[in-house]
Short mmCIF file of C-alpha atoms in Angstrom, two decimals:
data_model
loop_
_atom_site.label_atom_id
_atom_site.label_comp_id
_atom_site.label_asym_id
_atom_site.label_seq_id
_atom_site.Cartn_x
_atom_site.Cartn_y
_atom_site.Cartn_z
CA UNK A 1250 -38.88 19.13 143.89
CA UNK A 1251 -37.39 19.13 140.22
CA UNK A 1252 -34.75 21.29 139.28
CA UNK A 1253 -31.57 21.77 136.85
CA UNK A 1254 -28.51 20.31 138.04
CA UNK A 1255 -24.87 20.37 137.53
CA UNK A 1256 -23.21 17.51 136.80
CA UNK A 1257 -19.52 17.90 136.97
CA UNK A 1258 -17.88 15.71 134.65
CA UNK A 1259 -13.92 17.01 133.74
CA UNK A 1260 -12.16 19.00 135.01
CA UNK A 1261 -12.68 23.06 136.86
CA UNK A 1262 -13.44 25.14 133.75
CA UNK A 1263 -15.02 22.15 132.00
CA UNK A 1264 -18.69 22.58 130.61
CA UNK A 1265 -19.71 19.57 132.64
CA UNK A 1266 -24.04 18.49 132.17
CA UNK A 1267 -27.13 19.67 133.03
CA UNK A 1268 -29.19 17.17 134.34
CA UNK A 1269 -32.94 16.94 135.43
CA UNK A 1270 -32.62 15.72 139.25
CA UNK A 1271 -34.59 16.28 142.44
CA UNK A 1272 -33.46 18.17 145.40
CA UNK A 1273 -35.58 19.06 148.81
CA UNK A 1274 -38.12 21.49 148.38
CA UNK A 1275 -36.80 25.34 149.94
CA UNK A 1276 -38.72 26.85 153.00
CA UNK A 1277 -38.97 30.51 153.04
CA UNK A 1278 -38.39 32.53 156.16
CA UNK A 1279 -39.62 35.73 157.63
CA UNK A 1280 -39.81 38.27 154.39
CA UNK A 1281 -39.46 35.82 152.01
CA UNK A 1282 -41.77 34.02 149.91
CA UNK A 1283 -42.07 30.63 147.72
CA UNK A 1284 -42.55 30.79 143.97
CA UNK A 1285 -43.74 28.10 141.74
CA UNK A 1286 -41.26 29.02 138.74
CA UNK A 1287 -43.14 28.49 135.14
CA UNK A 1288 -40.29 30.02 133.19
CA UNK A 1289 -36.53 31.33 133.68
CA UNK A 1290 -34.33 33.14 131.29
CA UNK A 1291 -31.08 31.52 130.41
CA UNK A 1292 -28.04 34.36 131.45
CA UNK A 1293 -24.55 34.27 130.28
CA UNK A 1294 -23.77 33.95 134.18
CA UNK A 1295 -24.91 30.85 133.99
CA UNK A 1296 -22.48 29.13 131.48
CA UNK A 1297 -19.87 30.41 133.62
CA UNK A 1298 -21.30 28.65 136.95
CA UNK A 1299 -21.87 25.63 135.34
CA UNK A 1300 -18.21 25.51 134.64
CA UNK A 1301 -17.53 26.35 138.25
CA UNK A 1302 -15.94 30.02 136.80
CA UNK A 1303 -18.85 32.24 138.96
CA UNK A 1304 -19.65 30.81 142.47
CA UNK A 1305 -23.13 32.01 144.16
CA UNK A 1306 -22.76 34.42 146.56
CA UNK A 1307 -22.05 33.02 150.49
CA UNK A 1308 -25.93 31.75 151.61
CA UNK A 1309 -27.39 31.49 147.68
CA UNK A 1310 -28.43 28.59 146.44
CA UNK A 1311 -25.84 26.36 144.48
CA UNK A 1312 -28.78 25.82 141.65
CA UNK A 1313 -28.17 28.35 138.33
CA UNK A 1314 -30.81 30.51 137.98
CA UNK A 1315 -30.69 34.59 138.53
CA UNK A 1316 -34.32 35.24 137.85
CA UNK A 1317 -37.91 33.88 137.32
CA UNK A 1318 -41.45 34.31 136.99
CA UNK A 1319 -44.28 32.63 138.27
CA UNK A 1320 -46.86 32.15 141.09
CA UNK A 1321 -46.63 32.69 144.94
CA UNK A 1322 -47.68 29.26 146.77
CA UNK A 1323 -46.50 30.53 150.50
CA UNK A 1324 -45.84 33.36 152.59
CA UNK A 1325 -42.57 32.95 154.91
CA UNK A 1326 -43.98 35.63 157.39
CA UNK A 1327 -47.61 37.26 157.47
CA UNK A 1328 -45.83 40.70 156.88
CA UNK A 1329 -45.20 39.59 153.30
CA UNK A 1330 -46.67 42.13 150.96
CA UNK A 1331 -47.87 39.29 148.41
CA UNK A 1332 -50.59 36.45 148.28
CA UNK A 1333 -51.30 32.84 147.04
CA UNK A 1334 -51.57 32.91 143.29
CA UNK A 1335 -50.45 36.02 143.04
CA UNK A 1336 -48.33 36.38 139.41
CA UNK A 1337 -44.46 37.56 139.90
CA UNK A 1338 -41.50 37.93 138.59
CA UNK A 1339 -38.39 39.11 139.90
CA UNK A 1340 -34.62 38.37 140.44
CA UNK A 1341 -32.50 36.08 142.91
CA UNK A 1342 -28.97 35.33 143.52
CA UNK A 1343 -29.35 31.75 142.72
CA UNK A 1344 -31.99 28.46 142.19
CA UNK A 1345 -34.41 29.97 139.43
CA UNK A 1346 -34.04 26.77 137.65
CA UNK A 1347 -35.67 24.91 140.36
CA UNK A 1348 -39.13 24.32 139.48
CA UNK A 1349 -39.85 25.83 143.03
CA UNK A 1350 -37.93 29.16 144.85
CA UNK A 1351 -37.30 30.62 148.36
CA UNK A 1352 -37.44 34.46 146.76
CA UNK A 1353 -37.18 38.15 148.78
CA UNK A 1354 -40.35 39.73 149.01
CA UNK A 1355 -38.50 42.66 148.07
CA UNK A 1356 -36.95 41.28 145.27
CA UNK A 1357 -40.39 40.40 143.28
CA UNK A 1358 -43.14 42.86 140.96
CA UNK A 1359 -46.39 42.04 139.72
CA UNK A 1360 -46.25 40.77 136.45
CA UNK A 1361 -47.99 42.88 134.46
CA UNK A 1362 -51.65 41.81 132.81
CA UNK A 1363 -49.87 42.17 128.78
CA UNK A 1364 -47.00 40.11 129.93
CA UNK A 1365 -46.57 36.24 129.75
CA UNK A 1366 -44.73 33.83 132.53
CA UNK A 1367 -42.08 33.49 129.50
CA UNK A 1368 -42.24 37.22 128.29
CA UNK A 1369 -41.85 38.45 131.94
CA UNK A 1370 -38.85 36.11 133.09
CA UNK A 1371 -37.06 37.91 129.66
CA UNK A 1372 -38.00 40.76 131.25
CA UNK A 1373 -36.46 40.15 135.21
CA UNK A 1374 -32.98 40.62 135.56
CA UNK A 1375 -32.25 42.31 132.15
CA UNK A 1376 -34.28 45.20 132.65
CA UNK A 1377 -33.26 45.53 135.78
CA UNK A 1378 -29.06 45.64 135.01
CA UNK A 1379 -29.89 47.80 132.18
CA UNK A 1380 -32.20 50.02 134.45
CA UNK A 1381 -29.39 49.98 136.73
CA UNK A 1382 -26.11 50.29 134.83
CA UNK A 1383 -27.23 53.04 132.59
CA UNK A 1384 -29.29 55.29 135.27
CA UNK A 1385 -28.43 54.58 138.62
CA UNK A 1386 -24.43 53.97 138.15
CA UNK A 1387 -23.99 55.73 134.48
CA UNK A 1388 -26.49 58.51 136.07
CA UNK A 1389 -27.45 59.01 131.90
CA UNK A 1390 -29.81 62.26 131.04
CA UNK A 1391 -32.12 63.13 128.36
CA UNK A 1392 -30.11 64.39 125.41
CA UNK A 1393 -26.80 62.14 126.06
CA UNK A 1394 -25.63 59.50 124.22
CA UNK A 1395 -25.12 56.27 125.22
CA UNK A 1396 -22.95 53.55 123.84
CA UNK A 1397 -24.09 49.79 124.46
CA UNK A 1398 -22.11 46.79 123.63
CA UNK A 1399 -24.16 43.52 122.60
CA UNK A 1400 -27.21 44.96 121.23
CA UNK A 1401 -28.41 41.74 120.33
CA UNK A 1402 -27.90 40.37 123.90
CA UNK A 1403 -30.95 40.43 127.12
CA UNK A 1404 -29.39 43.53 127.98
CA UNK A 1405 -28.41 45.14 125.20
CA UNK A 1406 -32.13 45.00 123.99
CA UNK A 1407 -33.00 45.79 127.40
CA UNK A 1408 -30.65 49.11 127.11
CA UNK A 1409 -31.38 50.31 124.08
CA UNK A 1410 -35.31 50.22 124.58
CA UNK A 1411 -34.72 52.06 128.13
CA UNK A 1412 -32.38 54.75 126.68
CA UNK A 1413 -34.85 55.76 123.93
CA UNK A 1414 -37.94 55.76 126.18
CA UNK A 1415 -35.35 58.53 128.37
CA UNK A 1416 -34.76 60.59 125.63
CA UNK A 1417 -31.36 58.98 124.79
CA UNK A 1418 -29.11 58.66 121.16
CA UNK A 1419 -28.10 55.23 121.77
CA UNK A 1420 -25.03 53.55 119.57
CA UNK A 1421 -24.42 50.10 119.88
CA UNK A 1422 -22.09 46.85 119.07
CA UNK A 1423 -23.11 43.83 117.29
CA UNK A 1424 -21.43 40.71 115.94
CA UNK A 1425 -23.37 39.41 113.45
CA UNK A 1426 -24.53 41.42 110.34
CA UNK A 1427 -28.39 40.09 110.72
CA UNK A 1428 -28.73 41.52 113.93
CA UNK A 1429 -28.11 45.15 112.70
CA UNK A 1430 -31.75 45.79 111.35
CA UNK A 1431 -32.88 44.16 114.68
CA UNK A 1432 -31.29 46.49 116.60
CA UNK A 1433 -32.21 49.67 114.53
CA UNK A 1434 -35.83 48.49 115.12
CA UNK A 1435 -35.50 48.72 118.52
CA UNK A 1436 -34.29 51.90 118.24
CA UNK A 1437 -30.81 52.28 118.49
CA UNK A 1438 -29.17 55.26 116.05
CA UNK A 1439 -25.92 53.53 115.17
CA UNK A 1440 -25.06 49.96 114.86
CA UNK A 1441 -21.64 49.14 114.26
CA UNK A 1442 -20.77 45.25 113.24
CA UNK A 1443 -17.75 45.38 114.99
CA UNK A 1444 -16.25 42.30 113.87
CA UNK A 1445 -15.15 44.37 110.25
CA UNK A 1446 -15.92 47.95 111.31
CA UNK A 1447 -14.18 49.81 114.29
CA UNK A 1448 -16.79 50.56 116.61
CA UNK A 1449 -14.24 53.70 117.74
CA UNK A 1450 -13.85 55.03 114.70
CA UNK A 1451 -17.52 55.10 113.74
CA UNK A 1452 -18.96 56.55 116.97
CA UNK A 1453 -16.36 59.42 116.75
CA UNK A 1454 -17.50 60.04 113.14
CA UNK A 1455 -21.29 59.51 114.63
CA UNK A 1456 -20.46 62.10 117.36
CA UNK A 1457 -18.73 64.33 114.64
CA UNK A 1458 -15.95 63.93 117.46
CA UNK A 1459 -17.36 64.28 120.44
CA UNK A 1460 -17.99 60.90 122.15
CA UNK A 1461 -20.16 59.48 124.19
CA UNK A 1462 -21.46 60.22 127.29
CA UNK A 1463 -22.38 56.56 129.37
CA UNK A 1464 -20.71 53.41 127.89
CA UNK A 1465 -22.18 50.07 128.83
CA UNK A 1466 -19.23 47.48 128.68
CA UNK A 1467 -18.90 43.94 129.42
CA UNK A 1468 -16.32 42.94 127.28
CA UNK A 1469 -13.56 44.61 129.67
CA UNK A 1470 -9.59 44.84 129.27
CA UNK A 1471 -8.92 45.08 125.00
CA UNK A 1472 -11.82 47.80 125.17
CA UNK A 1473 -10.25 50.18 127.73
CA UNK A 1474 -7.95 51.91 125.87
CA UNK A 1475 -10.63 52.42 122.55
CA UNK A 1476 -13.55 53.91 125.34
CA UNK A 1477 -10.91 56.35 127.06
CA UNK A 1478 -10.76 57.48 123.45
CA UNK A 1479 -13.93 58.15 122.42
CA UNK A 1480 -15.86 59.36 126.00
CA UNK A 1481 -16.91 62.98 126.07
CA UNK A 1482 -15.78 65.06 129.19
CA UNK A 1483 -17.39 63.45 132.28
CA UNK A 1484 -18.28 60.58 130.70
CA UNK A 1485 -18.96 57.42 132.40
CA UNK A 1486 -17.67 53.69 132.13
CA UNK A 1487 -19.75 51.00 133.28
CA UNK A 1488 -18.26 47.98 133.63
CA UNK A 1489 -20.94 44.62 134.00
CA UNK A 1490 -18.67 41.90 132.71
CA UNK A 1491 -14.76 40.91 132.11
CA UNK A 1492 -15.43 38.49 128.72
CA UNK A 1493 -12.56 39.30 126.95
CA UNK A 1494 -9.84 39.56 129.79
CA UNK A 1495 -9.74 41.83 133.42
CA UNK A 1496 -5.71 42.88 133.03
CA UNK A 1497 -5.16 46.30 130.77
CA UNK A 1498 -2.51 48.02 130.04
CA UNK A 1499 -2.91 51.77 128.91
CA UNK A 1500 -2.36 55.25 129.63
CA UNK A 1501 -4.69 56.80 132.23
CA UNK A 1502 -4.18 60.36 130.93
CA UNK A 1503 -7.70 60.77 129.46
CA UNK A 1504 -9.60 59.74 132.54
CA UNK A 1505 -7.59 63.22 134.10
CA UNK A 1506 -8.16 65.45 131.65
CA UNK A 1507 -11.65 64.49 130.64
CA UNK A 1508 -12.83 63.76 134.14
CA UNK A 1509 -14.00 60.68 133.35
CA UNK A 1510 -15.87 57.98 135.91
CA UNK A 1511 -15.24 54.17 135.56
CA UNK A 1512 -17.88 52.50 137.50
CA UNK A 1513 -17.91 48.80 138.07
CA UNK A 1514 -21.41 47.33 138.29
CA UNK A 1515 -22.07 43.91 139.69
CA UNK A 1516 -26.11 42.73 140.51
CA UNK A 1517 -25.73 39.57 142.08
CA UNK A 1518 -23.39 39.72 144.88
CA UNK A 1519 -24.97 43.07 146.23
CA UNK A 1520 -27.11 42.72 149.74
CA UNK A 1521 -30.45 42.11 149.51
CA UNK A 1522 -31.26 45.58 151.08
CA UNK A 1523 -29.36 47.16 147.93
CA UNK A 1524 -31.57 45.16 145.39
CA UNK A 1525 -35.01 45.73 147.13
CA UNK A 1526 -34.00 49.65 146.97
CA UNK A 1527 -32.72 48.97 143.14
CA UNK A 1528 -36.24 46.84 142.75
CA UNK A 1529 -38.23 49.86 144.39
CA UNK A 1530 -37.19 52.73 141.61
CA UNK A 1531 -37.36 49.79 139.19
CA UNK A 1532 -41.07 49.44 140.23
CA UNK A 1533 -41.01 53.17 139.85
CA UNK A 1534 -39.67 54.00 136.71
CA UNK A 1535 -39.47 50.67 134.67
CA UNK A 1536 -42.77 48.28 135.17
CA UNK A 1537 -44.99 51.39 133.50
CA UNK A 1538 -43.25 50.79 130.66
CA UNK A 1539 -43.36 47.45 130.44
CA UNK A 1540 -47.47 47.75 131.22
CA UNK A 1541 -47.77 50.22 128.66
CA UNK A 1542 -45.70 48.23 126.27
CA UNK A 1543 -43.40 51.42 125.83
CA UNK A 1544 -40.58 48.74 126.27
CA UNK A 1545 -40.58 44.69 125.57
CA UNK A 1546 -39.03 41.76 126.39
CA UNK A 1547 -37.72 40.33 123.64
CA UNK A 1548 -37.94 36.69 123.49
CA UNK A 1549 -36.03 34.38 120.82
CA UNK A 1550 -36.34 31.41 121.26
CA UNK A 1551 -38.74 28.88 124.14
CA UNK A 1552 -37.04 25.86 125.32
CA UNK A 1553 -38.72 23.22 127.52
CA UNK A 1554 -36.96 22.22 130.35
CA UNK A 1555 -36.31 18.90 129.61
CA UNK A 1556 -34.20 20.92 126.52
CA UNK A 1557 -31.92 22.83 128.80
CA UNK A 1558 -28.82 21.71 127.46
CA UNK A 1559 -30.02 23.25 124.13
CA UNK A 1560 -31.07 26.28 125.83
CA UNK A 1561 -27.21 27.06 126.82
CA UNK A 1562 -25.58 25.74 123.48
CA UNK A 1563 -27.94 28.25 122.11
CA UNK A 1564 -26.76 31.09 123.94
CA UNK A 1565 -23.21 29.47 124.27
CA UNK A 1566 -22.74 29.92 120.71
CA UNK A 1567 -24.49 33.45 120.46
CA UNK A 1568 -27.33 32.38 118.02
CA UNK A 1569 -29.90 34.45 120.07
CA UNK A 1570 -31.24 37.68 119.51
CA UNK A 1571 -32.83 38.91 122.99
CA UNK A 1572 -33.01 36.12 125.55
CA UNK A 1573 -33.94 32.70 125.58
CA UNK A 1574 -36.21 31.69 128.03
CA UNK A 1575 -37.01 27.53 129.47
CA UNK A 1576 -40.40 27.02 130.39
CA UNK A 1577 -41.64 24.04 132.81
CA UNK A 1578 -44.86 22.98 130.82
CA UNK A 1579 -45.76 23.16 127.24
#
């Protein structure tokens, strides 16, 4: 079958090439079923494997790819809950840029009828970390606030969409000044530009001193010290990403006397049993929306596959707003 490689070219750390190769086609076994992918969503994730920085979990497959949409072709056991032809989309620890996929049965939903293949592979495994991070591990109610960083990013879109449908104020980062208006049209209450404005500073004024309840973080170690700072009493720290370093060095003081939680949050290496049970509320609480169009994927920009290597320089160099998703035809 076709699929996105990785060429390695330089050395570890090196941004090697994507090429368009064949490999042999997956089987699925017992609870598992084949997908014909006709779109996948580009994730930061993936930059970092192709530079060998983020290693699939022991058993994935080595092809990038952490979620798709498209159509079951076969059944690895009779017990599977899903048919031929059937339209899903759904998340996987590895190989959604293959044009075909060995997926959980667990790990898949229905796409819904007011979704596209593209518009539902936008949709996969950024809803689902936002669902996730802010609910399940930031345990967020009605009434809090929420702080996101990257509103402009799959999740951050994701998030703030999510937290307003809960009954959520939702701040959040961005780094360029165009992306502000975006953001506020989604819905978020405060967006701070933080490369001239101190996000700290503002949400404290926001919060006429309060803080914040649930921060979403995936920056990591030069934020620590700034989201001590500005939590409320029993706030919560997620951490989904180390981008700007995973050593810090600051005084642990507040997470004492405020009570505070920091929660680290990581999809892809959890056991497939722990995503079909995050999948299951997802189901639950999430795909209405997304059927109603409460919530939206928001798609930037459609790449063919042949333009892959665009794709990632696109997101590479943070030119997206929402995610960029490759499709397999025109």
């Amino acid at each position: 079958m076709p699929a996105v490689l990785v060429q390695e070219t330089g050395e570890p750390g090196s941004w090697n090439t994507l090429t368009l190769g064949h490999v042999p086609m997956p089987e699925p076994k017992g609870g598992e079923v084949l997908v014909q992918v006709e779109a996948f969503s580009v994730n930061r994730a993936d930059l970092l494997q192709r530079r060998g920085l983020y290693p699939p979990p022991p058993g994935a497959p080595s092809i990038l790819g952490l979620d798709l949409a498209g159509y079951v072709v076969r059944r690895g056991s009779p017990d599977v809950p899903w048919s031929e032809g059937d339209r899903v989309f759904g998340i996987v620890a590895g190989g959604g840029y293959g044009r075909y996929a060995v997926v959980c049965a667990d790990h898949l939903l229905p796409v819904p009828e007011n979704l596209s293949f593209v518009e539902a592979a936008a949709a996969a495994e950024v809803f689902v970390v936002a669902y996730t991070t802010i609910f399940e591990e930031g345990r967020a109610e009605p009434g809090e606030v929420l702080l996101v960083h990257g509103g402009g990013s799959g999740v951050g879109t994701s998030a703030i969409q999510l937290a307003k449908a809960r009954g959520l104020r939702v701040a959040t980062t961005c780094g360029s000044d165009w992306k502000v208006e975006k953001c506020r049209a989604l819905g978020a209450d405060l967006v701070v530009p933080y490369k001239h404005k101190d996000f700290a500073g503002a949400v404290l004024s926001w919060t006429e001193g309060r803080g914040v309840d649930v921060i979403v973080d995936f920056i990591g170690a030069p934020y620590v010290e700034k989201h001590l700072k500005i939590l409320a009493s029993k706030g919560r720290l997620v951490l989904i990403g180390l981008m700007g370093g995973h050593q810090a060095s600051c005084s642990l003081a507040p997470v004492l006397t405020k009570r505070i939680r920091i929660i680290g949050s990581v999809l892809r290496s959890r056991s497939d049993a722990e995503k079909a049970a995050i999948l299951r509320q997802f189901r639950a609480q999430v795909l209405p929306l997304l059927e109603k169009g409460t919530v939206r994927p928001v798609v930037d920009r459609i790449f063919a596959v042949a333009d892959v290597e665009a794709a990632h320089l696109y997101v590479r160099n943070s030119q997206h707003f929402g995610k960029v998703v490759v499709r397999w035809k025109e």
